[in-house]
């Protein structure tokens, strides 16, 4: 069993969803500065264990850095960098009401404190008297150097220069942004060359810059190997810069002509850059640079002793991957601490440092390396999103400052006996650990457990959902494979439709009401979309037809077994004659709806992927578009109140049309067209065997119609018309305004979609010598388009009738249809 | 009814007032920031200007939106176009060129809707021609001209020189009308006080003058870079009489000088550069180019003089962008952004100028001055204020080389202790990284590439070894200078020990220790290696002669001559040792050979300063040696 950490919560802030990653910084005495990414910076006193001040900035705070010598605090904000003098801050805090013990002082930072008006500053670093600002411009990273004034705060900050680095891999960056909603702050640290040989110079330099979490002294050989001889000769501090695009760049600060150069690429956003493995002998010289990426890649940079043959030391890069995302990280003398958001883990680097020393670089050691990276030790502290080390380490234990996602500032005291980890018997010091520590640890475990629970629950939910989706997919695919054998009615999930004329703003339009019927045993859950594509049949082969297709999508929530979903869509306006139309229905399931929005944003390729399952295809033909007039009235004299205006306009229109065509005819063809007093009627006819009709229609209608079998020719005629107009053999039927007319006569007057009147007549005729009795359906209209369309529609209907007719009937029946051309000629 | 009539005029007055208030505020703010600018660096104040400028820009845009909310009215046009002008000036000053251009075109189209005809905006040239024609003598003629000025500025700032060339006539007539109509302008200004005339943020007349000279400068630079020097020269000469700020006139003179230099008339070019310097003392590029011409002419004294001037000018606080006395929001630096111009104007950094100066001084006999410059340079490199922000070519040499050069200079100036300290620095930095063994490939292209590019891990090991060797060599020279022969031998030996780590590998052969009979290219690692070998062996040989170890001395000197036959000291001392050993005929032959070498060629020319033969060691007098040969001769 591992030793437990003592977690002590100092204070709690409420915060959520901020534009920048939070940061904690220990500095300027015993204060902790917190910037949570929002507009505020909190100043917490570790001595008094309370929040001393809240600094309110005009925009989200991206970074802060303190200057020890001058007691200044630099804070970068959207509009630029602000500089606040700490003594001034304290005086303001003290001058505020004396009962400040209860509430911290709130200070609004105005633009008077603005020292550098550089927009979009993301990270700050102070190297002696130079303030470095890293910001992101359109396509490049910009590192600007400003000279801080010697004495007074009022004098200006002189810009010394700037370095540009073009951006690469924008995807990598946007990916993380999309996932968390916050921008990852680039890491900016400074590496100083350590000079053990000249103690006098190092002591002066160390007095200027104290070793904090963004300044380290590196062992000279490693420094030379990584950053070059020139930087070492010039004793130039080197700026290391870990970018969200994964690159680790360096810049020798005081070398003329130096440029930002890439040291290494982690290929994932850099979370942390630090130095570790302090030599026992040298004072504070790091022997190893550590860089940590967001997805767990760890790169250790250290000196490799060269082989005796080749001679000379080399810079060694050891790469490894720790499990889990890394939210924040911290390095102390021998350990790398990192938080995955759900747990705080520790990795022993001193083990790692010996992996290569004096050993052959064979497969075994590298495997050992990988194994060591794979097995970090859990500290059982959850939800830590920012880490820092307190400057004072009085007791000698390892202490960390953590900020949790809930805004709790915690002091994490690591178990002292952890170095000899693995030994099962706890050291006596640890037994005496207070109950409070144990309780807080238990609380942490509880919190972690609840996080895991919700994660498992949502996973189960998704699996159940996916199961439903797969069931439905198999059902529909099975349907598709056996489509020929299954009549439409037997499909368990299908669509049927109804056409309906409606009138809106003086314009008639034909609407299609589609009904999705779920008679399967499965629920159509959230994520399904009914997609309906409408395209004219006659153009479907040509390129023009593709452009004229219209697509409608109807996402819906839940459709339980036995329920129906009714959607309505505009089919065409009056005057449009692109019938027959094909309506193809399909069900689409988007995979992104399986996962929540967060996960989807994480996998951009998933957003567009979906399952599309075709349902069935419906055809809307001319017969569906007819508006049948009441059989009792003559179409012209009828004055149904709802449609009177419609009729008059129609007749006027018809008159105008005929007039125009007559004029045209006169103009072109001379006197021939003018001689005909009345406009010519086109007509076409279709003949069907009466026997067949009797077999099929009467059989069909007998159970529908309570008036019993109709066998008389007159009845047969009217029932044929009735069937043509109102039945729905393929799932589409004609809607009707008001009551459905009972067709008693064998003549139907109707208006087509173009407004022409159409007359359908059914009568019994004898065909040929065998005196085969047949029913002739004659279509008459002044519009050729209407006649052609209706003729086609009637033929198609009768063909389907033949398909459903019994075998016997089919063998004897005979259909004769006169060609359209003949009919026209006769007309 | 009267109320209705009153309303629009009232609104108009209000807007005019709003505009004028904004203009006055803007002018005031700019004037005060300009005063600041004169004190401090230019870059910073430009940056600080951006913020108030942005707010003024948005204010103007807001006002414009209000005005354009009303359908175009003839009596609003003057105001509207003036506000468009102001807004566009603010946008252009913030380098938002496309926005400004779009705004401008749309405003003109809107204005032209009132006159009835609407020009097609497909081609900018055609568009402006039609606009100028259709505007003709209408009331807003001047306003449209002002907007054309702005369009010109945008074209110039975005380097669209072809359009400017196409519209050359229109633009020159614009220049003449705006600058010619002085009286008209005065009248306008007088009326402007009466507060019913909308004010403008910058005076269009001044702007057009600026545009004219900037266009000439950029066109000159472009032509020069295309090689049309004589055409560029004639255009520049006409431009030199234009009214313009001093700094811009200096540019014109400078460019004329560059044209002349291209046409290989160095003396006339120098005249032009001098004129540029007289016009504007801060025109560093003229100084730099004159220095290059002096170098070309071989006038070393003048070159050193020019370098010194250039260096001291570059050290002045704000010299890179001279303070241009401008009343415009649109600064010349905004308008002069052509690539070829900036490459013509580019000047190396102060440090690299200082280095050239120091090196020149040392090479041409002004050792003490050169040493001072080297020390200044090293001090600058180590100062806290040094920041590697200058990245122009020619860059400084690598720092170790700089240290060694400075060390050699110090030794020449008889300061061996300082020289040794510098060499110690180099040695302590590199020593830990030196390879035990290294192979130098024959075709040195690969290692050549590595030398230039200071890669992180593959830091050029051979180069490093040679630097360390050179440092030991210099230390040996120092001890020789101090007549501490034992120490000298130690250091020369260290150098030799380092050098034998390098094996030379010819293609298809085994690696071998280098020998003198190989053909060596100048400037390569191999060349430096041989030279170092020659010098260190010679140094050790000479030291041995001083301690009377003649056998060892002869061995070393012969080896030295084998490695680097052109070594004069080694040749003479070899003869001397032979003489002392009683082999007089051989000695005479050796001397004769050495003298013939020195008259033949000076192979030390291309080598770094620290690889020159030391002048400070024990010397042999050639005349005395000739005497000896003559004495020997009759024998």
XYZ file of C-alpha atoms in Angstrom, chain A residues 115 117-119 128-130 145-147 150 156-163 197 208 220-221 224-235 250-259 261-263 307-317, chain B residues 40-41 43-44 47-48 50-51 54 317 349 351 380-392 395-401 403 422 424-438 453-459 461 464 467:
118
model
C 2.787 49.175 -19.283
C 0.008 47.589 -24.933
C 0.614 44.362 -26.759
C -2.507 42.457 -27.587
C 16.756 40.181 -15.104
C 15.490 43.444 -16.541
C 13.940 42.098 -19.691
C 11.430 41.677 -25.602
C 10.847 44.786 -23.544
C 13.336 46.558 -21.380
C 15.489 50.860 -13.954
C 8.276 53.684 -20.652
C 9.051 50.112 -21.554
C 11.368 50.150 -24.498
C 10.867 47.417 -27.018
C 14.171 45.721 -27.705
C 13.045 43.518 -30.501
C 10.941 40.573 -31.386
C 11.289 37.098 -32.787
C 34.452 27.329 -11.951
C 19.673 38.664 -9.239
C 27.459 23.465 -18.177
C 28.148 20.440 -20.351
C 26.722 23.530 -24.216
C 25.435 20.406 -25.847
C 21.888 21.655 -26.111
C 22.365 25.305 -26.874
C 25.808 25.572 -28.412
C 29.247 26.800 -27.531
C 28.457 30.401 -28.338
C 25.660 30.693 -25.836
C 27.925 29.175 -23.217
C 30.800 31.514 -24.043
C 28.551 34.538 -23.916
C 27.005 33.206 -20.666
C 15.093 27.859 -27.665
C 16.588 31.275 -27.998
C 19.938 32.382 -26.592
C 18.928 35.736 -25.215
C 22.167 37.660 -25.347
C 23.740 36.264 -28.455
C 23.826 38.597 -31.449
C 22.021 37.219 -34.443
C 20.333 34.438 -32.552
C 17.030 33.082 -33.692
C 15.202 27.462 -33.151
C 13.410 24.227 -32.601
C 15.077 21.949 -30.100
C 31.706 5.899 -26.129
C 35.418 5.590 -25.494
C 36.046 5.337 -29.228
C 34.073 8.338 -30.533
C 34.847 10.447 -27.544
C 33.033 13.502 -26.359
C 29.711 13.754 -24.607
C 26.486 13.848 -26.521
C 23.099 15.272 -25.733
C 20.788 12.385 -25.005
C 17.067 12.516 -25.530
C 12.009 58.059 -27.264
C 12.318 55.189 -29.682
C 8.829 51.605 -32.561
C 7.381 51.874 -29.154
C 2.783 50.869 -30.921
C 1.319 53.102 -28.310
C -2.230 52.310 -32.183
C -4.613 52.287 -29.260
C -8.033 52.561 -33.089
C 19.855 55.845 -29.627
C 24.182 45.633 -36.882
C 28.240 44.836 -33.390
C 29.097 44.529 -25.450
C 28.555 40.829 -25.907
C 28.691 40.259 -22.177
C 26.658 43.235 -21.115
C 23.217 42.739 -19.691
C 21.826 45.087 -22.286
C 22.892 42.929 -25.166
C 19.986 41.126 -26.743
C 20.303 39.100 -29.853
C 17.668 40.946 -31.744
C 19.687 41.888 -34.803
C 19.726 39.087 -37.252
C 20.920 40.716 -40.460
C 26.538 38.151 -39.052
C 29.358 38.026 -36.593
C 31.731 35.070 -36.706
C 31.241 32.365 -34.124
C 32.098 33.522 -30.639
C 35.141 31.248 -30.138
C 36.665 32.666 -33.310
C 37.706 35.309 -28.785
C 40.731 34.747 -23.368
C 41.531 29.873 -21.264
C 37.913 30.839 -21.665
C 37.720 29.134 -25.030
C 39.518 26.043 -23.795
C 37.357 25.662 -20.706
C 34.231 25.907 -22.794
C 35.177 23.408 -25.418
C 37.459 20.975 -23.659
C 34.759 18.706 -22.251
C 33.138 18.263 -25.603
C 36.185 17.369 -27.652
C 36.129 14.015 -29.375
C 38.834 11.456 -28.719
C 39.168 10.677 -32.358
C 37.659 12.222 -35.410
C 24.509 25.617 -39.463
C 25.061 25.353 -35.774
C 23.030 22.271 -35.185
C 22.041 21.480 -31.664
C 23.415 18.072 -31.171
C 25.861 17.749 -34.021
C 27.822 20.811 -33.000
C 33.248 18.668 -33.439
C 35.616 22.867 -31.912
C 39.414 26.264 -31.906
